[in-house]
XYZ file of C-alpha atoms in Angstrom:
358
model
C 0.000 0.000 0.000
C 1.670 3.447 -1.159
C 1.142 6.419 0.947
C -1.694 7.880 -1.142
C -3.625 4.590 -1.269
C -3.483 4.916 2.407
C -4.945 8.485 2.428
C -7.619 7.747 -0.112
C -8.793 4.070 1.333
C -11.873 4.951 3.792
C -10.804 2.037 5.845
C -8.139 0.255 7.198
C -7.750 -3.042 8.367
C -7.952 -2.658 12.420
C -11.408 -0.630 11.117
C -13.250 -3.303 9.218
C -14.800 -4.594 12.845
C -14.679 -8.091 14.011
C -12.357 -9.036 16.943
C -13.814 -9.725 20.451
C -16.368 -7.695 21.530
C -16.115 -5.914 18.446
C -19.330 -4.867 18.698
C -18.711 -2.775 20.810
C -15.110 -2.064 21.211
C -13.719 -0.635 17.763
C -10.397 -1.298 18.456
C -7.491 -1.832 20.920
C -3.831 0.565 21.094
C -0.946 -0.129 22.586
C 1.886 2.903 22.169
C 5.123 3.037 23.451
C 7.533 6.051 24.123
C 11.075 5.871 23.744
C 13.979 8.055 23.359
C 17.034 7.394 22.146
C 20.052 7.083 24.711
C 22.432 10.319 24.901
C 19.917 12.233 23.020
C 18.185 15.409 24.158
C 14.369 14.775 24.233
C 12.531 16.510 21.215
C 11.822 19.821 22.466
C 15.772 20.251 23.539
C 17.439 19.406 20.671
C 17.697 21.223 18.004
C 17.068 20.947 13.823
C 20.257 19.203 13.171
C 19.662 17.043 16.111
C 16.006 15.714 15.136
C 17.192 15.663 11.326
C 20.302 12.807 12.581
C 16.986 11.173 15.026
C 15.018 11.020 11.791
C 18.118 9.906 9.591
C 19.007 6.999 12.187
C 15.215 5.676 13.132
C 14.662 5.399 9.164
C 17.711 2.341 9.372
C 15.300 0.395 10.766
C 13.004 0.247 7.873
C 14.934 -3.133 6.584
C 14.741 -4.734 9.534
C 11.121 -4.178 10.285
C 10.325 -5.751 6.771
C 12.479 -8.712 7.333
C 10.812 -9.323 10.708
C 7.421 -9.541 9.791
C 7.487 -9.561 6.165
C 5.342 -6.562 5.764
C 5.805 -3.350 3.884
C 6.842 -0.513 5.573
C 6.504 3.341 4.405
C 8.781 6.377 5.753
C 7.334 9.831 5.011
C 8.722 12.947 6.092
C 6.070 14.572 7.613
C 6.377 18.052 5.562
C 6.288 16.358 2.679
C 2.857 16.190 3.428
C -0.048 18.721 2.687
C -1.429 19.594 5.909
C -5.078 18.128 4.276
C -2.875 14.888 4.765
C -1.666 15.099 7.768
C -5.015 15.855 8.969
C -6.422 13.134 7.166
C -3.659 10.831 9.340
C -5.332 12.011 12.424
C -8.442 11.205 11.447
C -7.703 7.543 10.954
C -5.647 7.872 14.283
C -2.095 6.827 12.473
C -0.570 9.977 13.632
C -1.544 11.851 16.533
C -2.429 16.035 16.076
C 0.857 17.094 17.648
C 2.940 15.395 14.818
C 0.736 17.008 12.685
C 0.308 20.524 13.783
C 3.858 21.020 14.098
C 5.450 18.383 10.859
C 9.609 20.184 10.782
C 11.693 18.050 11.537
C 9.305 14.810 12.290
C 8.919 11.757 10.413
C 6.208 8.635 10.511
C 6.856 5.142 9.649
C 4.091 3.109 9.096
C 3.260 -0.820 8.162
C 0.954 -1.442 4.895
C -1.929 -2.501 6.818
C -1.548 0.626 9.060
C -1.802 -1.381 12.240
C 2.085 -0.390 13.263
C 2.837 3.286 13.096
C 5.979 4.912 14.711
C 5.574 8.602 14.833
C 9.483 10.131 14.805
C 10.137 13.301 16.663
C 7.011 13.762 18.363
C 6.628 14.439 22.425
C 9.677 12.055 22.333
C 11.719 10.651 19.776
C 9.347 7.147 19.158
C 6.348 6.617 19.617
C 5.344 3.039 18.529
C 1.743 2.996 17.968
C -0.426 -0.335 17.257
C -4.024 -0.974 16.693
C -6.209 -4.719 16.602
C -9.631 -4.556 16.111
C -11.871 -5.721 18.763
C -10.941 -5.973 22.677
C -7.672 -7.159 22.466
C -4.872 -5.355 24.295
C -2.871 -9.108 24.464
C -2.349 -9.188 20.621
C -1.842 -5.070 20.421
C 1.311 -5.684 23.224
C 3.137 -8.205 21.651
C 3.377 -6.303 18.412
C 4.089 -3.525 19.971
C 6.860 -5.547 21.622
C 8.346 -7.258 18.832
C 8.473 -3.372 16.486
C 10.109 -2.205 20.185
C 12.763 -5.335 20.112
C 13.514 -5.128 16.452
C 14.362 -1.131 16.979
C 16.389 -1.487 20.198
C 18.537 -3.980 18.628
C 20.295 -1.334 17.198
C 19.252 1.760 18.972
C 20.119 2.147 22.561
C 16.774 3.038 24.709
C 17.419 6.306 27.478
C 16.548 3.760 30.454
C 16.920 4.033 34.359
C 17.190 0.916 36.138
C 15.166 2.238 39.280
C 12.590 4.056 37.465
C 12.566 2.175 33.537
C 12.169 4.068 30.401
C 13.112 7.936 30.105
C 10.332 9.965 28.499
C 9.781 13.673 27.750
C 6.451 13.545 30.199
C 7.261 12.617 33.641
C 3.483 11.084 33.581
C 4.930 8.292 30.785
C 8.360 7.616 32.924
C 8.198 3.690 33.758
C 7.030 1.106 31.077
C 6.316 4.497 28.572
C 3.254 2.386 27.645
C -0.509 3.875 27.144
C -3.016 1.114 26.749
C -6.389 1.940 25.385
C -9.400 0.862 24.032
C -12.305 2.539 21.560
C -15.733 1.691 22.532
C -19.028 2.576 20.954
C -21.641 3.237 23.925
C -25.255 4.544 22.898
C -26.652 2.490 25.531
C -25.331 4.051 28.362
C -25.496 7.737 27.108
C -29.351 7.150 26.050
C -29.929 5.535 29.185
C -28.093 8.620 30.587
C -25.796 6.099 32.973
C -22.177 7.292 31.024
C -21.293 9.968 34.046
C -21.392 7.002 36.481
C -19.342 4.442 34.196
C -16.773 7.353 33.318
C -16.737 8.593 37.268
C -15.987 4.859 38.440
C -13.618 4.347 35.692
C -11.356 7.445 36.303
C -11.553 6.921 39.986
C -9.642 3.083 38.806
C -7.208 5.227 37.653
C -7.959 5.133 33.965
C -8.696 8.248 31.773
C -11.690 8.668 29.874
C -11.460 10.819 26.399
C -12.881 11.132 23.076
C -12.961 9.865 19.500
C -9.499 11.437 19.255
C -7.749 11.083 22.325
C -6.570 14.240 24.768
C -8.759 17.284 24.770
C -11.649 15.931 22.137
C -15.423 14.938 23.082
C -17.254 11.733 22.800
C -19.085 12.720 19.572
C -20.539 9.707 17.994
C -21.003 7.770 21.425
C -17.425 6.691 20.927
C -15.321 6.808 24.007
C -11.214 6.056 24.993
C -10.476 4.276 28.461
C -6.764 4.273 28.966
C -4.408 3.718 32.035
C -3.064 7.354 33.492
C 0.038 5.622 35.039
C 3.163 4.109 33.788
C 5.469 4.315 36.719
C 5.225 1.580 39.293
C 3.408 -1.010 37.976
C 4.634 -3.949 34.787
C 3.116 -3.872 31.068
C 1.046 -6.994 32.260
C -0.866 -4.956 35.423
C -1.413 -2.540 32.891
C -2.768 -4.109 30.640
C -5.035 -6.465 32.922
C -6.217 -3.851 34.626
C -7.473 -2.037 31.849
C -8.577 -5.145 30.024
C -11.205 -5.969 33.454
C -12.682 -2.312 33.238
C -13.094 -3.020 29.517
C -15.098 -5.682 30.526
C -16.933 -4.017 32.631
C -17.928 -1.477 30.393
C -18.668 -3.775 27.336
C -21.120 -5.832 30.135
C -23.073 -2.250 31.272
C -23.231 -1.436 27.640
C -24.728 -5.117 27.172
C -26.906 -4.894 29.622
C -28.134 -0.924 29.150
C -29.131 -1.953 25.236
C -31.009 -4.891 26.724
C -32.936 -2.813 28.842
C -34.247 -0.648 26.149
C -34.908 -3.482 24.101
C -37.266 -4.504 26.600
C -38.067 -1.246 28.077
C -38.905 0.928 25.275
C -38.186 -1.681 22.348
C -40.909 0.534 20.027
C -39.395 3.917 20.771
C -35.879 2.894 20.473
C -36.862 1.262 17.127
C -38.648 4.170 16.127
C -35.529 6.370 17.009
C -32.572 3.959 14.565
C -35.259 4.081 11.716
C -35.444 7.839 11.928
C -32.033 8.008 12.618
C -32.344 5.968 9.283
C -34.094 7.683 7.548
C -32.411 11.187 8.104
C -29.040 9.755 6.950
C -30.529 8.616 3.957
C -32.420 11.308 2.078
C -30.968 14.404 4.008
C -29.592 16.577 2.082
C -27.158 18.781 4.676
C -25.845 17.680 7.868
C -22.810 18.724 9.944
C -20.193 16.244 11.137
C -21.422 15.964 14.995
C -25.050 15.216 13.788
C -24.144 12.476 11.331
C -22.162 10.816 13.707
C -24.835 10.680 16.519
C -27.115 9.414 14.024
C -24.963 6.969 12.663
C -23.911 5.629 16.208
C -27.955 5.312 16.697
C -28.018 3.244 13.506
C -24.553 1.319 14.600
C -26.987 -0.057 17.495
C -30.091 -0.780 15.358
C -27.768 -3.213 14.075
C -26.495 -4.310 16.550
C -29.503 -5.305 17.903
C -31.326 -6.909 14.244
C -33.485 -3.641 14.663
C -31.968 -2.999 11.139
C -31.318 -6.008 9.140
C -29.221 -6.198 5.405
C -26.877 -3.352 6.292
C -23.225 -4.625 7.657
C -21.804 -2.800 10.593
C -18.862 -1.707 8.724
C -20.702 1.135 7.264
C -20.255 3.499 10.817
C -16.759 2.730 10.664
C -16.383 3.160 7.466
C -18.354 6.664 7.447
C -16.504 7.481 10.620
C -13.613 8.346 8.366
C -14.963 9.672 5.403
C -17.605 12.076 7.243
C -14.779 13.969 9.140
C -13.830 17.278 7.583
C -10.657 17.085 6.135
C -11.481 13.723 4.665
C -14.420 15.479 2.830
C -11.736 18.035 1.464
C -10.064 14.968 -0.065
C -12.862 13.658 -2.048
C -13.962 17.406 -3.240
C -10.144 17.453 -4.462
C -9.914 21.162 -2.792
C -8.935 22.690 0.551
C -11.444 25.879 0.311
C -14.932 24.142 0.643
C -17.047 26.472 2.832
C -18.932 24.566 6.043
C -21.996 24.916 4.085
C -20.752 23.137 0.710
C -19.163 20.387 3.199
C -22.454 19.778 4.944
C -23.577 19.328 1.284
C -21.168 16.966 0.664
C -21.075 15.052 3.680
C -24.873 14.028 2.981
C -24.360 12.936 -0.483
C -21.656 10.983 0.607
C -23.592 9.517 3.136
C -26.982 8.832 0.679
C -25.070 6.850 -1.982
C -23.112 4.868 0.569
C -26.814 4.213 1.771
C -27.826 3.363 -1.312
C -24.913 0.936 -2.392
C -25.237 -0.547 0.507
C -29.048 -1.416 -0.116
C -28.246 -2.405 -3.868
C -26.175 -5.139 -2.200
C -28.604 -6.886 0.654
């Protein structure tokens, strides 16, 4: 897959559902800081110094494909427009401070997108992967093996009392942030998500939005992830996390239950007008269309909405956003207005594909 195929492809892989749970849970992350031993962290060094980081990281390429036989792509990062560096946030292969700020950083990524290293970011790596479904187990030991194959021939900055060096003292320890992407209508309709996030948060995990630090929870779509690295092993980590996951996927379980059987005719009333909007409206803003497509996510779910696959929110989760939009218009000026358009044509025909193919 060449860099452009992977801006212009609506999904990839970790996004075409499936896994455990992955009805709920969109997908699991592990991502790793590390910084390179003797080096100043990012925001010391200077240009020369993150031009040799991005110059000695990109060695690895070989070795990445020759451990797991994949493809791997380098990119300078302002080699990119900023539409596609945006567009690499919005499928959550780059985070927005690579993007915002692209001198001097770099992003290696794997064909299938579920391995991304982001170069020069908050710290010199950050080793990002992604499995569909609730699986934190299978996200770790990739993340392991990309972390092994680098440090074979990078020295990590490491403390034997206090483990990996990082730029943020709150990453010092393992450096890893575990976290998983769940979809929860349920619990917002049934207007129980301020006690699952309150109970969460007091287990010590965070609670975010669709993308990460400092965004809502548009689209019902939520991110639990551990707060602490120092003082406890990869494995409590990720257990910990993994239980609360649980948790949450069971309350979500059992809050769509409850409507089924509380108000089964006015929650089926509510996806087929949900329905119904995203298929003959002709404007809608990006917040809007992702409520109602979470709404119709759960009529499926639940067989309330039969001969349309679940793919299509995740798949529409991408190309709804805004900068995504700008791709497929092929220009960078569209007014709110004209993407509104836009954004509910795109939605109608994928509608309308989709029922040409039940």
């Amino acid at each position: 897959m060449s860099m452009e195929e992977l801006l212009e492809k609506p999904l990839t892989p970790w996004m075409t559902g499936g896994g455990i749970n992955g009805d709920i849970v969109l997908s699991s992350r592990i991502r790793l800081a590390r910084n390179l031993e003797g080096v100043p962290f990012p925001n010391r060094a200077d240009a020369t110094r993150l031009t040799d980081i991005v110059g000695e990281v990109r060695k690895s390429l070989g070795d990445l494909r020759q451990a797991d036989k994949h493809e791997y792509l380098f990119v300078e990062m302002d080699k990119l427009s900023p539409l596609d560096r945006q567009i690499l946030v919005e499928k959550h292969i780059v985070s927005p401070n690579l993007a915002g700020e692209p001198a001097n950083r770099a992003l290696i990524v794997r064909d299938d997108a579920a391995v991304s290293i982001m170069i020069n970011e908050e710290d010199h790596l950050r080793i990002q992967c992604l499995v569909p479904g609730l699986d934190l187990k299978s996200a770790c030991d990739l993340a392991n093996e990309v972390d092994d194959v680098i440090e074979a021939k990078h020295g990590f900055a490491y403390n034997e009392q206090v483990g990996y060096l990082t730029a943020c003292p709150t990453n010092v320890g393992t450096g890893l942030r575990a976290s998983v992407m769940v979809h929860l209508p349920a619990l917002v309709l049934t207007r129980q998500i301020n006690r699952v996030v309150a109970a969460a948060t007091q287990l010590g995990l965070a609670v975010r939005g669709l993308y990460g630090e400092g965004t809502e929870a548009i689209g019902h779509i939520f991110q639990f992830s551990n707060q602490l690295t120092l003082g406890h092993s990869e494995q409590e980590i990720i257990d910990n996390l993994q239980a609360i996951a649980y948790q949450v996927v069971e309350q979500e379980r059992f809050a769509r239950q409850a409507l089924l059987t509380g108000s089964g005719e006015a929650l089926a009333d509510r996806v087929w007008r949900a329905y119904g909007v995203l298929c003959y409206a002709r404007i809608i803003s990006g917040q809007e269309a992702l409520t109602l497509l979470s709404e119709v996510r759960l009529g499926i779910d639940l067989e309330i909405i039969t001969g349309v696959p679940a793919t299509i929110f995740n798949e529409l989760l991408v190309t709804t956003r805004p900068n995504f939009l700008q791709k497929v218009a092929g220009r960078t000026d569209i007014d709110p207005v004209e993407r509104d358009r836009l954004r509910a044509l795109l939605i109608r025909e994928k509608f309308k594909e989709e029922k040409k193919n039940a």
